[in-house]
Amino acid sequence: MRIIVPIKQVPETKAVKLDETTGTVIRQGVETIVNPLDLYAVEAALTLKSRCGGSITAVTMGPPQAAKALKEVLSMGVDDAVLISDRAFAGSDTWATGTILARAIRTLGHFDLILCGERATDGDTGQVGPELAAALGLPAATYVSAIGRLADNQAVVTRLLERGREELLLDLPALLTVVKEIGEPRLPTLNGKLRAKAAAIPVLNQQQLQLPEEYIGLKGSPTRVVRIFRPPLTRRCTLLRAGDSKQLNRHVAALRQFLQTRELI
């Protein structure tokens, strides 16, 4: 079984900033990490590999320094990794990103399963996984909390819903986005770190992928951040002080009336 795991290098959660002119995330000069939710997809892939055998390939799209994220998952036990990098891809929204990832994954050849994290902590949309499935023409299941039987080119998966769970049967190849319940990500090993340090990361660029310009980057992004602003924080409060039980009773009655007029009680 060959498993593809798309991951993303994101700014440290406290360091996420947006360019107010372009509406895109500022990535230069900020500390970056592997998207924490993608690590659950890596763990799911490693668990499946131990069950069924095969190999795991991690892919990421980003600037050259995104190779650091790939080396981190290599140190966890992923077999190989591919970086998708070109200035022409800068500014891609989720739709353009899905298009680019789909073309890159097609160039990698046969695969049985694509495992994605639930969402990225910088964009927080949860759109790339389903859009990638649409671009590749794959059946997809989101919010997968468990992967059961894999046989006869089919997979049984459990989805986590707001009011319970749902079991699905999917034909393979398929794409799954997983949630934290899939399994706690393992730590890298010393041997894994040494192997990752020595690993050469191949790069796929626009010259190799040959995507139409109108499908990539800002030009190929049908969604844009139109405006960035901080909502004003305006609060009017009344401080009630009670010096005795009579004042306390009056204040309690006033509070009750206040809540009733706003239909809060």
mmCIF file of C-alpha atoms in Angstrom:
data_model
loop_
_atom_site.group_PDB
_atom_site.id
_atom_site.type_symbol
_atom_site.label_atom_id
_atom_site.label_comp_id
_atom_site.label_asym_id
_atom_site.label_seq_id
_atom_site.Cartn_x
_atom_site.Cartn_y
_atom_site.Cartn_z
ATOM 1 C CA MET A 1 0.000 0.000 0.000
ATOM 2 C CA ARG A 2 1.293 3.447 -0.907
ATOM 3 C CA ILE A 3 0.084 6.326 1.239
ATOM 4 C CA ILE A 4 0.480 10.022 0.400
ATOM 5 C CA VAL A 5 0.409 12.519 3.266
ATOM 6 C CA PRO A 6 0.187 16.216 2.320
ATOM 7 C CA ILE A 7 1.520 18.399 5.136
ATOM 8 C CA LYS A 8 1.949 22.124 5.572
ATOM 9 C CA GLN A 9 4.544 24.299 7.236
ATOM 10 C CA VAL A 10 2.710 26.996 9.201
ATOM 11 C CA PRO A 11 3.750 29.917 11.404
ATOM 12 C CA GLU A 12 3.872 29.233 15.117
ATOM 13 C CA THR A 13 0.305 29.852 16.313
ATOM 14 C CA LYS A 14 1.205 33.023 18.217
ATOM 15 C CA ALA A 15 3.139 34.367 15.223
ATOM 16 C CA VAL A 16 0.391 34.242 12.565
ATOM 17 C CA LYS A 17 0.200 37.610 10.802
ATOM 18 C CA LEU A 18 -1.527 38.718 7.607
ATOM 19 C CA ASP A 19 -0.307 41.122 4.960
ATOM 20 C CA GLU A 20 -3.022 43.779 4.874
ATOM 21 C CA THR A 21 -2.245 44.596 1.234
ATOM 22 C CA THR A 22 -2.338 41.115 -0.300
ATOM 23 C CA GLY A 23 -4.471 39.381 2.334
ATOM 24 C CA THR A 24 -1.989 36.493 2.536
ATOM 25 C CA VAL A 25 -0.145 35.033 5.529
ATOM 26 C CA ILE A 26 3.261 36.589 6.210
ATOM 27 C CA ARG A 27 5.756 33.724 6.287
ATOM 28 C CA GLN A 28 9.098 35.523 6.076
ATOM 29 C CA GLY A 29 10.965 36.045 9.324
ATOM 30 C CA VAL A 30 8.548 34.085 11.534
ATOM 31 C CA GLU A 31 9.094 30.826 13.375
ATOM 32 C CA THR A 32 7.459 27.911 11.561
ATOM 33 C CA ILE A 33 6.374 24.405 12.539
ATOM 34 C CA VAL A 34 4.655 21.443 10.929
ATOM 35 C CA ASN A 35 0.913 22.038 11.050
ATOM 36 C CA PRO A 36 0.073 20.200 14.311
ATOM 37 C CA LEU A 37 -3.083 18.611 12.883
ATOM 38 C CA ASP A 38 -1.114 17.144 9.968
ATOM 39 C CA LEU A 39 0.931 15.114 12.440
ATOM 40 C CA TYR A 40 -2.182 13.060 13.207
ATOM 41 C CA ALA A 41 -2.383 12.149 9.509
ATOM 42 C CA VAL A 42 1.289 11.137 9.638
ATOM 43 C CA GLU A 43 0.580 8.962 12.673
ATOM 44 C CA ALA A 44 -2.403 7.333 10.929
ATOM 45 C CA ALA A 45 -0.195 6.571 7.921
ATOM 46 C CA LEU A 46 2.542 5.042 10.087
ATOM 47 C CA THR A 47 -0.013 2.894 11.917
ATOM 48 C CA LEU A 48 -1.454 1.644 8.610
ATOM 49 C CA LYS A 49 2.019 0.885 7.318
ATOM 50 C CA SER A 50 2.698 -1.294 10.357
ATOM 51 C CA ARG A 51 -0.590 -3.115 9.714
ATOM 52 C CA CYS A 52 -0.483 -3.490 5.943
ATOM 53 C CA GLY A 53 3.065 -2.761 4.832
ATOM 54 C CA GLY A 54 3.883 -0.432 1.972
ATOM 55 C CA SER A 55 5.386 3.054 1.937
ATOM 56 C CA ILE A 56 4.554 6.620 2.924
ATOM 57 C CA THR A 57 5.368 9.723 0.898
ATOM 58 C CA ALA A 58 4.963 13.177 2.428
ATOM 59 C CA VAL A 59 4.417 16.187 0.160
ATOM 60 C CA THR A 60 4.293 19.868 0.944
ATOM 61 C CA MET A 61 3.958 23.062 -1.059
ATOM 62 C CA GLY A 62 5.913 26.089 0.066
ATOM 63 C CA PRO A 63 9.179 28.003 -0.130
ATOM 64 C CA PRO A 64 12.513 26.143 -0.018
ATOM 65 C CA GLN A 65 12.617 26.312 3.795
ATOM 66 C CA ALA A 66 9.485 24.122 3.913
ATOM 67 C CA ALA A 67 11.884 21.201 3.429
ATOM 68 C CA LYS A 68 12.417 21.484 7.191
ATOM 69 C CA ALA A 69 8.847 20.287 7.753
ATOM 70 C CA LEU A 70 9.412 17.319 5.464
ATOM 71 C CA LYS A 71 12.566 16.348 7.346
ATOM 72 C CA GLU A 72 10.624 16.389 10.591
ATOM 73 C CA VAL A 73 8.084 13.839 9.359
ATOM 74 C CA LEU A 74 10.888 11.776 7.803
ATOM 75 C CA SER A 75 12.384 11.546 11.284
ATOM 76 C CA MET A 76 9.061 10.117 12.512
ATOM 77 C CA GLY A 77 9.262 7.223 10.041
ATOM 78 C CA VAL A 78 7.909 8.508 6.725
ATOM 79 C CA ASP A 79 9.769 6.825 3.838
ATOM 80 C CA ASP A 80 10.294 9.700 1.422
ATOM 81 C CA ALA A 81 9.226 13.277 0.783
ATOM 82 C CA VAL A 82 8.709 15.743 -2.055
ATOM 83 C CA LEU A 83 8.753 19.543 -1.932
ATOM 84 C CA ILE A 84 6.531 21.473 -4.355
ATOM 85 C CA SER A 85 8.097 24.907 -4.654
ATOM 86 C CA ASP A 86 8.009 27.744 -7.155
ATOM 87 C CA ARG A 87 7.508 31.503 -6.873
ATOM 88 C CA ALA A 88 4.655 31.099 -9.353
ATOM 89 C CA PHE A 89 2.695 29.225 -6.670
ATOM 90 C CA ALA A 90 2.925 32.062 -4.104
ATOM 91 C CA GLY A 91 -0.387 33.454 -2.900
ATOM 92 C CA SER A 92 -2.421 30.400 -3.919
ATOM 93 C CA ASP A 93 -5.729 30.044 -2.091
ATOM 94 C CA THR A 94 -7.103 26.649 -1.086
ATOM 95 C CA TRP A 95 -8.524 25.925 -4.544
ATOM 96 C CA ALA A 96 -5.271 26.727 -6.357
ATOM 97 C CA THR A 97 -3.337 24.789 -3.711
ATOM 98 C CA GLY A 98 -5.533 21.732 -4.287
ATOM 99 C CA THR A 99 -4.970 22.027 -8.033
ATOM 100 C CA ILE A 100 -1.185 22.194 -7.634
ATOM 101 C CA LEU A 101 -1.082 19.327 -5.133
ATOM 102 C CA ALA A 102 -3.240 17.188 -7.431
ATOM 103 C CA ARG A 103 -0.895 17.671 -10.394
ATOM 104 C CA ALA A 104 2.143 16.934 -8.205
ATOM 105 C CA ILE A 105 0.586 13.777 -6.746
ATOM 106 C CA ARG A 106 -0.296 12.524 -10.234
ATOM 107 C CA THR A 107 3.376 12.821 -11.187
ATOM 108 C CA LEU A 108 4.309 10.559 -8.259
ATOM 109 C CA GLY A 109 2.489 7.603 -9.779
ATOM 110 C CA HIS A 110 0.228 5.002 -8.184
ATOM 111 C CA PHE A 111 -1.115 5.476 -4.668
ATOM 112 C CA ASP A 112 -3.812 3.813 -2.583
ATOM 113 C CA LEU A 113 -4.669 6.393 0.033
ATOM 114 C CA ILE A 114 -4.194 10.097 0.749
ATOM 115 C CA LEU A 115 -4.311 11.116 4.408
ATOM 116 C CA CYS A 116 -4.686 14.785 5.359
ATOM 117 C CA GLY A 117 -4.999 16.669 8.611
ATOM 118 C CA GLU A 118 -8.390 18.101 9.498
ATOM 119 C CA ARG A 119 -7.284 21.662 8.681
ATOM 120 C CA ALA A 120 -4.296 24.001 8.859
ATOM 121 C CA THR A 121 -3.890 26.256 11.871
ATOM 122 C CA ASP A 122 -3.044 29.342 9.775
ATOM 123 C CA GLY A 123 -5.951 29.350 7.286
ATOM 124 C CA ASP A 124 -8.269 27.218 9.448
ATOM 125 C CA THR A 125 -10.569 26.378 6.508
ATOM 126 C CA GLY A 126 -10.427 22.570 6.217
ATOM 127 C CA GLN A 127 -10.909 22.976 2.448
ATOM 128 C CA VAL A 128 -7.705 21.686 0.859
ATOM 129 C CA GLY A 129 -8.355 17.994 1.573
ATOM 130 C CA PRO A 130 -11.815 17.853 -0.043
ATOM 131 C CA GLU A 131 -10.682 20.107 -2.910
ATOM 132 C CA LEU A 132 -7.696 17.835 -3.552
ATOM 133 C CA ALA A 133 -10.061 14.846 -3.639
ATOM 134 C CA ALA A 134 -12.274 16.682 -6.145
ATOM 135 C CA ALA A 135 -9.284 17.554 -8.351
ATOM 136 C CA LEU A 136 -8.151 13.916 -8.366
ATOM 137 C CA GLY A 137 -11.673 12.493 -8.751
ATOM 138 C CA LEU A 138 -11.404 10.491 -5.506
ATOM 139 C CA PRO A 139 -14.042 9.468 -2.967
ATOM 140 C CA ALA A 140 -13.431 11.350 0.279
ATOM 141 C CA ALA A 141 -14.358 11.167 3.942
ATOM 142 C CA THR A 142 -13.731 13.977 6.427
ATOM 143 C CA TYR A 143 -13.362 13.950 10.222
ATOM 144 C CA VAL A 144 -12.202 10.330 10.214
ATOM 145 C CA SER A 145 -11.529 9.071 13.741
ATOM 146 C CA ALA A 146 -10.665 5.442 12.922
ATOM 147 C CA ILE A 147 -9.602 3.400 9.902
ATOM 148 C CA GLY A 148 -10.887 -0.167 10.058
ATOM 149 C CA ARG A 149 -10.778 -2.995 7.548
ATOM 150 C CA LEU A 150 -8.716 -2.524 4.379
ATOM 151 C CA ALA A 151 -9.407 -5.278 1.840
ATOM 152 C CA ASP A 152 -10.549 -5.838 -1.733
ATOM 153 C CA ASN A 153 -9.607 -2.268 -2.695
ATOM 154 C CA GLN A 154 -12.014 -0.889 -0.102
ATOM 155 C CA ALA A 155 -11.685 0.808 3.280
ATOM 156 C CA VAL A 156 -14.050 0.960 6.238
ATOM 157 C CA VAL A 157 -13.706 4.229 8.158
ATOM 158 C CA THR A 158 -15.444 5.853 11.113
ATOM 159 C CA ARG A 159 -16.349 9.543 10.939
ATOM 160 C CA LEU A 160 -16.741 11.704 14.019
ATOM 161 C CA LEU A 161 -20.005 13.667 13.861
ATOM 162 C CA GLU A 162 -21.508 16.286 16.154
ATOM 163 C CA ARG A 163 -24.029 13.800 17.550
ATOM 164 C CA GLY A 164 -22.347 10.453 17.152
ATOM 165 C CA ARG A 165 -20.327 8.448 14.668
ATOM 166 C CA GLU A 166 -20.821 7.259 11.111
ATOM 167 C CA GLU A 167 -19.266 4.232 9.407
ATOM 168 C CA LEU A 168 -18.490 4.431 5.698
ATOM 169 C CA LEU A 169 -17.246 2.011 3.060
ATOM 170 C CA LEU A 170 -15.050 3.681 0.430
ATOM 171 C CA ASP A 171 -13.469 2.369 -2.737
ATOM 172 C CA LEU A 172 -9.709 2.851 -2.973
ATOM 173 C CA PRO A 173 -7.887 4.979 -3.867
ATOM 174 C CA ALA A 174 -9.537 7.516 -1.576
ATOM 175 C CA LEU A 175 -8.752 10.604 0.464
ATOM 176 C CA LEU A 176 -9.372 10.914 4.199
ATOM 177 C CA THR A 177 -9.020 13.885 6.528
ATOM 178 C CA VAL A 178 -8.423 12.728 10.082
ATOM 179 C CA VAL A 179 -9.093 14.123 13.555
ATOM 180 C CA LYS A 180 -7.109 13.827 16.781
ATOM 181 C CA GLU A 181 -8.931 10.667 17.851
ATOM 182 C CA ILE A 182 -7.044 8.776 15.100
ATOM 183 C CA GLY A 183 -4.012 8.443 17.409
ATOM 184 C CA GLU A 184 -1.418 10.507 19.253
ATOM 185 C CA PRO A 185 1.557 11.415 17.002
ATOM 186 C CA ARG A 186 4.752 9.591 17.911
ATOM 187 C CA LEU A 187 8.037 11.312 18.639
ATOM 188 C CA PRO A 188 10.962 11.188 16.198
ATOM 189 C CA THR A 189 13.681 8.653 16.923
ATOM 190 C CA LEU A 190 17.418 9.305 16.953
ATOM 191 C CA ASN A 191 17.914 7.023 13.944
ATOM 192 C CA GLY A 192 15.028 8.788 12.234
ATOM 193 C CA LYS A 193 16.620 12.181 12.821
ATOM 194 C CA LEU A 194 19.932 11.004 11.416
ATOM 195 C CA ARG A 195 18.225 9.546 8.348
ATOM 196 C CA ALA A 196 16.182 12.724 7.831
ATOM 197 C CA LYS A 197 19.265 14.932 8.144
ATOM 198 C CA ALA A 198 20.997 13.015 5.364
ATOM 199 C CA ALA A 199 17.911 12.780 3.126
ATOM 200 C CA ALA A 200 17.839 14.678 -0.164
ATOM 201 C CA ILE A 201 14.420 16.267 -0.785
ATOM 202 C CA PRO A 202 13.448 16.348 -4.484
ATOM 203 C CA VAL A 203 11.678 19.499 -5.678
ATOM 204 C CA LEU A 204 8.817 19.795 -8.155
ATOM 205 C CA ASN A 205 8.411 23.228 -9.731
ATOM 206 C CA GLN A 206 6.193 24.894 -12.301
ATOM 207 C CA GLN A 207 8.512 23.935 -15.150
ATOM 208 C CA GLN A 208 7.960 20.277 -14.295
ATOM 209 C CA LEU A 209 4.255 20.471 -13.457
ATOM 210 C CA GLN A 210 3.326 22.723 -16.404
ATOM 211 C CA LEU A 211 0.137 24.096 -14.867
ATOM 212 C CA PRO A 212 -1.772 26.860 -16.671
ATOM 213 C CA GLU A 213 -0.952 30.252 -15.138
ATOM 214 C CA GLU A 214 -4.628 31.033 -14.635
ATOM 215 C CA TYR A 215 -4.915 28.067 -12.225
ATOM 216 C CA ILE A 216 -2.082 28.918 -9.814
ATOM 217 C CA GLY A 217 -0.883 31.679 -7.521
ATOM 218 C CA LEU A 218 -2.906 34.813 -6.879
ATOM 219 C CA LYS A 219 -4.101 34.866 -10.490
ATOM 220 C CA GLY A 220 -5.568 31.379 -10.165
ATOM 221 C CA SER A 221 -7.185 31.966 -6.769
ATOM 222 C CA PRO A 222 -10.949 32.568 -6.972
ATOM 223 C CA THR A 223 -11.083 33.653 -3.312
ATOM 224 C CA ARG A 224 -9.358 36.709 -1.888
ATOM 225 C CA VAL A 225 -9.125 38.389 1.484
ATOM 226 C CA VAL A 226 -10.771 41.697 0.609
ATOM 227 C CA ARG A 227 -10.083 43.560 3.838
ATOM 228 C CA ILE A 228 -8.315 42.948 7.129
ATOM 229 C CA PHE A 229 -9.403 44.846 10.225
ATOM 230 C CA ARG A 230 -9.555 44.504 13.975
ATOM 231 C CA PRO A 231 -13.110 44.633 15.317
ATOM 232 C CA PRO A 232 -13.569 47.405 17.884
ATOM 233 C CA LEU A 233 -13.917 46.168 21.430
ATOM 234 C CA THR A 234 -16.570 48.283 23.078
ATOM 235 C CA ARG A 235 -18.063 47.326 26.394
ATOM 236 C CA ARG A 236 -20.230 49.377 28.688
ATOM 237 C CA CYS A 237 -20.463 48.040 32.186
ATOM 238 C CA THR A 238 -22.108 49.109 35.385
ATOM 239 C CA LEU A 239 -20.485 48.284 38.701
ATOM 240 C CA LEU A 240 -22.953 47.669 41.487
ATOM 241 C CA ARG A 241 -21.678 47.846 45.042
ATOM 242 C CA ALA A 242 -23.740 46.649 47.979
ATOM 243 C CA GLY A 243 -23.022 47.921 51.448
ATOM 244 C CA ASP A 244 -25.848 46.083 53.139
ATOM 245 C CA SER A 245 -28.533 43.469 52.472
ATOM 246 C CA LYS A 246 -31.069 46.051 51.246
ATOM 247 C CA GLN A 247 -28.704 47.349 48.594
ATOM 248 C CA LEU A 248 -27.813 43.774 47.654
ATOM 249 C CA ASN A 249 -31.493 42.907 47.124
ATOM 250 C CA ARG A 250 -32.010 46.015 44.971
ATOM 251 C CA HIS A 251 -28.978 45.150 42.848
ATOM 252 C CA VAL A 252 -30.130 41.551 42.426
ATOM 253 C CA ALA A 253 -33.543 42.792 41.253
ATOM 254 C CA ALA A 254 -31.876 45.220 38.836
ATOM 255 C CA LEU A 255 -29.692 42.451 37.448
ATOM 256 C CA ARG A 256 -32.687 40.166 37.005
ATOM 257 C CA GLN A 257 -34.567 42.872 35.117
ATOM 258 C CA PHE A 258 -31.513 43.533 32.939
ATOM 259 C CA LEU A 259 -31.251 39.846 31.966
ATOM 260 C CA GLN A 260 -34.997 39.570 31.360
ATOM 261 C CA THR A 261 -35.099 42.560 29.008
ATOM 262 C CA ARG A 262 -32.412 40.883 26.894
ATOM 263 C CA GLU A 263 -34.219 37.548 27.039
ATOM 264 C CA LEU A 264 -31.278 35.884 28.727
ATOM 265 C CA ILE A 265 -33.452 34.362 31.454
#
